[in-house]
Amino acid sequence: MASSEFRPLDEKSLVEYIKATPRLLDLLGEKLEALTIKEVGDGNLNFVYIVVSASGSVVIKQALPYIRCIGESWPMTKERAYFEALTLKEHGHLCPEHVPEVYHFDRIMSLIAMRYLKPPHIILRKGLIAGIEYPLLAEHMSEYMAKTLFSTSNLYHSTAVHKKAVAEFCGNMELCRLTEQVVFSDPYKVSQYNRWTSPYLDHDAEAIRADNTLKLEVAELKSMFCERAQALIHGDLHTGSIMVTTDSTQVIDPEFAFYGPMGFDIGAFLGNLILAFFAQDGHASEENDRKLYKQWILRTIQDTWNLFENKFTTLWNDNKDGNGEAYLMDIYNNPELQQLVQKKYMTDLFHDTLGFGAAKMIRRIFGVAHVEDFESIADPGKRAYCEHRALEFAKVLMKGRHGFQNINQVVSAIHEIPV
Amino acid sequence: MASSEFRPLDEKSLVEYIKATPRLLDLLGEKLEALTIKEVGDGNLNFVYIVVSASGSVVIKQALPYIRCIGESWPMTKERAYFEALTLKEHGHLCPEHVPEVYHFDRIMSLIAMRYLKPPHIILRKGLIAGIEYPLLAEHMSEYMAKTLFSTSNLYHSTAVHKKAVAEFCGNMELCRLTEQVVFSDPYKVSQYNRWTSPYLDHDAEAIRADNTLKLEVAELKSMFCERAQALIHGDLHTGSIMVTTDSTQVIDPEFAFYGPMGFDIGAFLGNLILAFFAQDGHASEENDRKLYKQWILRTIQDTWNLFENKFTTLWNDNKDGNGEAYLMDIYNNPELQQLVQKKYMTDLFHDTLGFGAAKMIRRIFGVAHVEDFESIADPGKRAYCEHRALEFAKVLMKGRHGFQNINQVVSAIHEIPV
Ligand SMILES: Nc1ncnc2c1ncn2[C@@H]1O[C@H](COP(=O)(O)OP(=O)(O)O)[C@@H](O)[C@H]1O
Ligand SMILES: Nc1ncnc2c1ncn2[C@@H]1O[C@H](COP(=O)(O)OP(=O)(O)O)[C@@H](O)[C@H]1O
Ligand SMILES: [Mg+2]
Ligand SMILES: [Mg+2]
Ligand SMILES: [Mg+2]
Ligand SMILES: [Mg+2]
Ligand SMILES: [Mg+2]
């Protein structure tokens, strides 16, 4: 149905919407008697419905003009659905293996219909809490990040294409602003929505607000986030935006997408894996001490960066005679120079990644939105212990990021955080 | 006259255009008998007419859809006039003392009517070649740069305002691309339009094309130019875009304007002063050895940066409770931290400035567009000597920029270039 104005849907009105939308009828079949509709949005920003009929299935996501988990008191443009759909399509085109197909987008209704990622797909964060290993995770996520980031950067496309896309995504300003606030600002000041495991972390919260060095670093990262249009980034690539099975890895929810620094995506993913690592002690039990699982997480962190670096560089080499204008072949025309240039590029990106990763960790401990990895640790003392160690490491990472030469050194530094 | 389609004007058709344009008749008076029209565009990109009547005067600038000094074989969007007019207005609003007023803009005709900067105004570059001191130049240019750059950055305006403006200026892509090519690419490769004082500099030209370290640095600068939307920069702030008298300093010709790195503007101005410095030995004569004048240029370089740093920081302090979202007062809430943050910001900007300044110098020696400072040295051996020393210094600057702590050290390094 080509709605002429926005209406928030519910389980009931969604049926009417489906009946009036040929593309959805195609997918679900004309007979809609056996239709089941379940709202599964985990309460963050939007409403998500799983729709299953006798002959098909679809997920319908609708953005309302406010932030769901806060309520109408925190308005937020529903145009975010437009940028989410655009990015799902663009990233899906670049990496169809790891992005669900978009079947239908209705801009007026801020509504996306996409492939239903069926069980046993679960949100990766839940898998990490449950202690499940995903042997292909590093391979898949490095593939997704390398393909989407490389192919939307100046390394791959021309200035003309780049500037046009940058301009379009400037329209997703409200979502950028939300990130600026909740990631780069709120944790470093007194803010209405901040919270932490009190009283255990009261001193830590205060220390962050008095840490000049940390604030200096976070300012640099914030500027980079605001100013640097390096690639079309997902913008919210934590472990809650990834659905997995043992064989499949699917990236959802790119409503924060814009042209920003690549390190913000890679850092989000790695930072959230590090949070998952530090949360494991809170999930350990007599039956399962999680020791082996912690090793798997660390291996996944290492493999992700190393595979990413490899895949990204391979894409660069494979496309060095393409449309990208950043490094013209006539200038970067000898193997030694090419190596030098790539080494510098990857090292800078690595340091950005560590900085942004650290910022994403800190905000999950002191900001408005926490992570289930810690929240599900019932004993607040135990939870605070895990969070405190994650915080200590995040500070090391943010302040010392330029000193790390490779991901192995990062993992060694994790081991050095006092128990 | 609201033209419905673009027509290139000449001295004759311009009269008809004026007669049909109320705003211009207002300025020039209804009696147009005594009208004189003179085309004075110095042959770079556009056509510039000085129009004087019995009761008024105006400068009319028209962009044609190609680069004037190359010809129709190098097409270039005439929409550049739109971005020039927009920037003249925006920068003029922020710093009316140093930007000519725009009286009229006709987008279809790519035509700007602006204040005529009357004699004794001359192009600064010509004044520098003639050995004329401008005692207020550093004061005025530092004022212009501080006001325009600060007030179009995230330090002053909100993310909402910033992203909207960034998006608009992405439209000036073709001009950005031209800079990417002629400043950051062509001098480092074999290129059709490159030229230099041959055979004297043949070896230098070759050395640049084989200098891996230099190419590594220029790649970083190019990326920053392409990706970093720090402020609305002029984009072509060499000494040929400034008109001066002893009392007045006026910045014209911002057709390359876009949201880019501030250091590109400051570097353009300082880099061109350094070129002027190295050219002086070519202009020395028995009557005037130019020794004192060279000292004045170096003082102006120092004063410009130091005054800029001071004015920029003062603007920052004066506006710290304003709309700027980069450094929120609730976070950067103590004097020590504020100092730390500003020191870091200014140091980074200083290093960017030196890098971009060096790039602008190199391209004027080996690229398509040279500068009159050197071109007016008739003896090619003498000219090559001056250019070679400028080049040597530019290489020091680009490769070693992170080692300079202040502008005095830069001036000392100029003195160390072998004669
Ligand atoms: N394509 C899908 N297939 C299956 N479940 C999905 C799909 N998209 C979203 N979900 C479920 O809905 C939840 C919320 O979706 P998400 O896109 O992350 O919304 P929000 O923007 O509100 O965070 C996810 O955590 C997941 O459980
Ligand atoms: N407002 C003005 N007043 C007086 N002369 C001007 C004015 N604008 C431009 N000119 C003259 O025209 C020349 C070319 O103008 P400019 O804007 O630099 O054009 P281009 O974009 O082709 O370089 C300048 O060098 C200067 O001599
Ligand atoms: Mg989500
Ligand atoms: Mg979301
Ligand atoms: Mg000019
Ligand atoms: Mg010009
Ligand atoms: Mg620097």
PDB file of N, CA and C in Angstrom, chain B residues 2-53:
ATOM      1  N   ALA B   2      16.878  38.331 -16.072  1.00  0.00           N
ATOM      2  CA  ALA B   2      16.842  36.933 -15.654  1.00  0.00           C
ATOM      3  C   ALA B   2      16.970  36.067 -16.899  1.00  0.00           C
ATOM      4  N   SER B   3      18.219  35.813 -17.287  1.00  0.00           N
ATOM      5  CA  SER B   3      18.490  35.014 -18.468  1.00  0.00           C
ATOM      6  C   SER B   3      17.913  33.622 -18.285  1.00  0.00           C
ATOM      7  N   SER B   4      17.372  33.054 -19.331  1.00  0.00           N
ATOM      8  CA  SER B   4      16.840  31.709 -19.171  1.00  0.00           C
ATOM      9  C   SER B   4      17.874  30.672 -19.577  1.00  0.00           C
ATOM     10  N   GLU B   5      18.895  31.113 -20.313  1.00  0.00           N
ATOM     11  CA  GLU B   5      19.995  30.168 -20.508  1.00  0.00           C
ATOM     12  C   GLU B   5      21.358  30.857 -20.534  1.00  0.00           C
ATOM     13  N   PHE B   6      22.374  30.045 -20.323  1.00  0.00           N
ATOM     14  CA  PHE B   6      23.740  30.558 -20.216  1.00  0.00           C
ATOM     15  C   PHE B   6      24.230  31.110 -21.560  1.00  0.00           C
ATOM     16  N   ARG B   7      24.851  32.288 -21.533  1.00  0.00           N
ATOM     17  CA  ARG B   7      25.537  32.846 -22.706  1.00  0.00           C
ATOM     18  C   ARG B   7      26.858  33.416 -22.231  1.00  0.00           C
ATOM     19  N   PRO B   8      27.962  33.078 -22.896  1.00  0.00           N
ATOM     20  CA  PRO B   8      29.219  33.741 -22.517  1.00  0.00           C
ATOM     21  C   PRO B   8      29.131  35.195 -22.955  1.00  0.00           C
ATOM     22  N   LEU B   9      29.514  36.094 -22.057  1.00  0.00           N
ATOM     23  CA  LEU B   9      29.432  37.520 -22.375  1.00  0.00           C
ATOM     24  C   LEU B   9      30.766  38.022 -22.918  1.00  0.00           C
ATOM     25  N   ASP B  10      30.715  39.160 -23.591  1.00  0.00           N
ATOM     26  CA  ASP B  10      31.927  39.902 -23.929  1.00  0.00           C
ATOM     27  C   ASP B  10      31.660  41.362 -23.580  1.00  0.00           C
ATOM     28  N   GLU B  11      32.622  42.241 -23.860  1.00  0.00           N
ATOM     29  CA  GLU B  11      32.464  43.639 -23.465  1.00  0.00           C
ATOM     30  C   GLU B  11      31.139  44.219 -23.980  1.00  0.00           C
ATOM     31  N   LYS B  12      30.727  43.790 -25.170  1.00  0.00           N
ATOM     32  CA  LYS B  12      29.540  44.384 -25.778  1.00  0.00           C
ATOM     33  C   LYS B  12      28.251  43.831 -25.170  1.00  0.00           C
ATOM     34  N   SER B  13      28.154  42.512 -25.133  1.00  0.00           N
ATOM     35  CA  SER B  13      26.898  41.933 -24.613  1.00  0.00           C
ATOM     36  C   SER B  13      26.745  42.198 -23.119  1.00  0.00           C
ATOM     37  N   LEU B  14      27.861  42.462 -22.459  1.00  0.00           N
ATOM     38  CA  LEU B  14      27.781  42.781 -21.029  1.00  0.00           C
ATOM     39  C   LEU B  14      26.972  44.052 -20.793  1.00  0.00           C
ATOM     40  N   VAL B  15      27.107  45.017 -21.712  1.00  0.00           N
ATOM     41  CA  VAL B  15      26.326  46.261 -21.591  1.00  0.00           C
ATOM     42  C   VAL B  15      24.834  45.948 -21.614  1.00  0.00           C
ATOM     43  N   GLU B  16      24.439  45.065 -22.530  1.00  0.00           N
ATOM     44  CA  GLU B  16      23.022  44.679 -22.604  1.00  0.00           C
ATOM     45  C   GLU B  16      22.586  44.009 -21.310  1.00  0.00           C
ATOM     46  N   TYR B  17      23.464  43.137 -20.799  1.00  0.00           N
ATOM     47  CA  TYR B  17      23.150  42.445 -19.547  1.00  0.00           C
ATOM     48  C   TYR B  17      22.926  43.443 -18.419  1.00  0.00           C
ATOM     49  N   ILE B  18      23.816  44.441 -18.345  1.00  0.00           N
ATOM     50  CA  ILE B  18      23.705  45.459 -17.297  1.00  0.00           C
ATOM     51  C   ILE B  18      22.396  46.232 -17.432  1.00  0.00           C
ATOM     52  N   LYS B  19      22.081  46.610 -18.658  1.00  0.00           N
ATOM     53  CA  LYS B  19      20.855  47.394 -18.894  1.00  0.00           C
ATOM     54  C   LYS B  19      19.607  46.640 -18.450  1.00  0.00           C
ATOM     55  N   ALA B  20      19.679  45.329 -18.508  1.00  0.00           N
ATOM     56  CA  ALA B  20      18.504  44.521 -18.179  1.00  0.00           C
ATOM     57  C   ALA B  20      18.496  44.056 -16.728  1.00  0.00           C
ATOM     58  N   THR B  21      19.469  44.516 -15.946  1.00  0.00           N
ATOM     59  CA  THR B  21      19.586  44.025 -14.568  1.00  0.00           C
ATOM     60  C   THR B  21      19.460  45.178 -13.563  1.00  0.00           C
ATOM     61  N   PRO B  22      18.281  45.318 -12.955  1.00  0.00           N
ATOM     62  CA  PRO B  22      17.997  46.457 -12.068  1.00  0.00           C
ATOM     63  C   PRO B  22      19.078  46.706 -11.023  1.00  0.00           C
ATOM     64  N   ARG B  23      19.557  45.634 -10.386  1.00  0.00           N
ATOM     65  CA  ARG B  23      20.549  45.803  -9.322  1.00  0.00           C
ATOM     66  C   ARG B  23      21.813  46.477  -9.860  1.00  0.00           C
ATOM     67  N   LEU B  24      22.185  46.147 -11.076  1.00  0.00           N
ATOM     68  CA  LEU B  24      23.399  46.724 -11.667  1.00  0.00           C
ATOM     69  C   LEU B  24      23.145  48.171 -12.112  1.00  0.00           C
ATOM     70  N   LEU B  25      21.938  48.431 -12.592  1.00  0.00           N
ATOM     71  CA  LEU B  25      21.591  49.807 -12.956  1.00  0.00           C
ATOM     72  C   LEU B  25      21.608  50.700 -11.720  1.00  0.00           C
ATOM     73  N   ASP B  26      21.107  50.174 -10.629  1.00  0.00           N
ATOM     74  CA  ASP B  26      21.176  50.868  -9.327  1.00  0.00           C
ATOM     75  C   ASP B  26      22.604  51.311  -9.028  1.00  0.00           C
ATOM     76  N   LEU B  27      23.530  50.381  -9.219  1.00  0.00           N
ATOM     77  CA  LEU B  27      24.930  50.620  -8.846  1.00  0.00           C
ATOM     78  C   LEU B  27      25.611  51.589  -9.807  1.00  0.00           C
ATOM     79  N   LEU B  28      25.266  51.468 -11.071  1.00  0.00           N
ATOM     80  CA  LEU B  28      26.012  52.201 -12.100  1.00  0.00           C
ATOM     81  C   LEU B  28      25.294  53.464 -12.560  1.00  0.00           C
ATOM     82  N   GLY B  29      24.050  53.624 -12.109  1.00  0.00           N
ATOM     83  CA  GLY B  29      23.283  54.792 -12.544  1.00  0.00           C
ATOM     84  C   GLY B  29      22.595  54.499 -13.866  1.00  0.00           C
ATOM     85  N   GLU B  30      21.506  55.229 -14.118  1.00  0.00           N
ATOM     86  CA  GLU B  30      20.717  54.944 -15.308  1.00  0.00           C
ATOM     87  C   GLU B  30      21.431  55.400 -16.581  1.00  0.00           C
ATOM     88  N   LYS B  31      22.194  56.484 -16.462  1.00  0.00           N
ATOM     89  CA  LYS B  31      22.891  56.982 -17.668  1.00  0.00           C
ATOM     90  C   LYS B  31      24.164  56.163 -17.876  1.00  0.00           C
ATOM     91  N   LEU B  32      24.173  55.353 -18.893  1.00  0.00           N
ATOM     92  CA  LEU B  32      25.321  54.464 -19.075  1.00  0.00           C
ATOM     93  C   LEU B  32      26.255  54.922 -20.198  1.00  0.00           C
ATOM     94  N   GLU B  33      26.064  56.203 -20.644  1.00  0.00           N
ATOM     95  CA  GLU B  33      26.881  56.674 -21.788  1.00  0.00           C
ATOM     96  C   GLU B  33      28.386  56.541 -21.494  1.00  0.00           C
ATOM     97  N   ALA B  34      28.787  57.030 -20.327  1.00  0.00           N
ATOM     98  CA  ALA B  34      30.229  57.098 -20.030  1.00  0.00           C
ATOM     99  C   ALA B  34      30.814  55.766 -19.555  1.00  0.00           C
ATOM    100  N   LEU B  35      30.088  54.706 -19.801  1.00  0.00           N
ATOM    101  CA  LEU B  35      30.508  53.382 -19.312  1.00  0.00           C
ATOM    102  C   LEU B  35      31.832  52.923 -19.950  1.00  0.00           C
ATOM    103  N   THR B  36      32.779  52.482 -19.073  1.00  0.00           N
ATOM    104  CA  THR B  36      33.963  51.812 -19.624  1.00  0.00           C
ATOM    105  C   THR B  36      33.996  50.385 -19.091  1.00  0.00           C
ATOM    106  N   ILE B  37      34.340  49.486 -19.978  1.00  0.00           N
ATOM    107  CA  ILE B  37      34.410  48.071 -19.586  1.00  0.00           C
ATOM    108  C   ILE B  37      35.765  47.529 -20.009  1.00  0.00           C
ATOM    109  N   LYS B  38      36.453  46.882 -19.051  1.00  0.00           N
ATOM    110  CA  LYS B  38      37.776  46.353 -19.380  1.00  0.00           C
ATOM    111  C   LYS B  38      37.893  44.923 -18.852  1.00  0.00           C
ATOM    112  N   GLU B  39      38.268  44.025 -19.704  1.00  0.00           N
ATOM    113  CA  GLU B  39      38.466  42.642 -19.251  1.00  0.00           C
ATOM    114  C   GLU B  39      39.871  42.556 -18.663  1.00  0.00           C
ATOM    115  N   VAL B  40      39.958  42.092 -17.391  1.00  0.00           N
ATOM    116  CA  VAL B  40      41.257  42.065 -16.710  1.00  0.00           C
ATOM    117  C   VAL B  40      41.626  40.690 -16.175  1.00  0.00           C
ATOM    118  N   GLY B  41      40.761  39.692 -16.448  1.00  0.00           N
ATOM    119  CA  GLY B  41      41.066  38.339 -15.972  1.00  0.00           C
ATOM    120  C   GLY B  41      42.485  38.010 -16.399  1.00  0.00           C
ATOM    121  N   ASP B  42      43.325  37.625 -15.445  1.00  0.00           N
ATOM    122  CA  ASP B  42      44.724  37.414 -15.813  1.00  0.00           C
ATOM    123  C   ASP B  42      44.915  36.033 -16.443  1.00  0.00           C
ATOM    124  N   GLY B  43      43.840  35.560 -17.007  1.00  0.00           N
ATOM    125  CA  GLY B  43      43.988  34.402 -17.867  1.00  0.00           C
ATOM    126  C   GLY B  43      44.023  33.069 -17.159  1.00  0.00           C
ATOM    127  N   ASN B  44      43.593  33.025 -15.929  1.00  0.00           N
ATOM    128  CA  ASN B  44      43.638  31.744 -15.242  1.00  0.00           C
ATOM    129  C   ASN B  44      42.423  30.878 -15.563  1.00  0.00           C
ATOM    130  N   LEU B  45      41.320  31.113 -14.862  1.00  0.00           N
ATOM    131  CA  LEU B  45      40.153  30.272 -15.078  1.00  0.00           C
ATOM    132  C   LEU B  45      38.976  31.003 -15.711  1.00  0.00           C
ATOM    133  N   ASN B  46      38.820  32.287 -15.359  1.00  0.00           N
ATOM    134  CA  ASN B  46      37.559  32.959 -15.649  1.00  0.00           C
ATOM    135  C   ASN B  46      37.747  34.286 -16.360  1.00  0.00           C
ATOM    136  N   PHE B  47      36.610  34.923 -16.693  1.00  0.00           N
ATOM    137  CA  PHE B  47      36.625  36.256 -17.292  1.00  0.00           C
ATOM    138  C   PHE B  47      36.188  37.277 -16.245  1.00  0.00           C
ATOM    139  N   VAL B  48      36.975  38.348 -16.134  1.00  0.00           N
ATOM    140  CA  VAL B  48      36.690  39.373 -15.124  1.00  0.00           C
ATOM    141  C   VAL B  48      36.657  40.740 -15.817  1.00  0.00           C
ATOM    142  N   TYR B  49      35.535  41.434 -15.644  1.00  0.00           N
ATOM    143  CA  TYR B  49      35.358  42.749 -16.261  1.00  0.00           C
ATOM    144  C   TYR B  49      35.277  43.829 -15.195  1.00  0.00           C
ATOM    145  N   ILE B  50      36.049  44.891 -15.392  1.00  0.00           N
ATOM    146  CA  ILE B  50      35.880  46.066 -14.546  1.00  0.00           C
ATOM    147  C   ILE B  50      34.948  47.017 -15.292  1.00  0.00           C
ATOM    148  N   VAL B  51      33.875  47.376 -14.613  1.00  0.00           N
ATOM    149  CA  VAL B  51      32.867  48.231 -15.235  1.00  0.00           C
ATOM    150  C   VAL B  51      32.786  49.527 -14.441  1.00  0.00           C
ATOM    151  N   VAL B  52      33.036  50.661 -15.105  1.00  0.00           N
ATOM    152  CA  VAL B  52      32.999  51.952 -14.420  1.00  0.00           C
ATOM    153  C   VAL B  52      32.070  52.881 -15.181  1.00  0.00           C
ATOM    154  N   SER B  53      31.162  53.513 -14.439  1.00  0.00           N
ATOM    155  CA  SER B  53      30.277  54.514 -15.037  1.00  0.00           C
ATOM    156  C   SER B  53      30.547  55.857 -14.369  1.00  0.00           C
TER     157      SER B  53
END
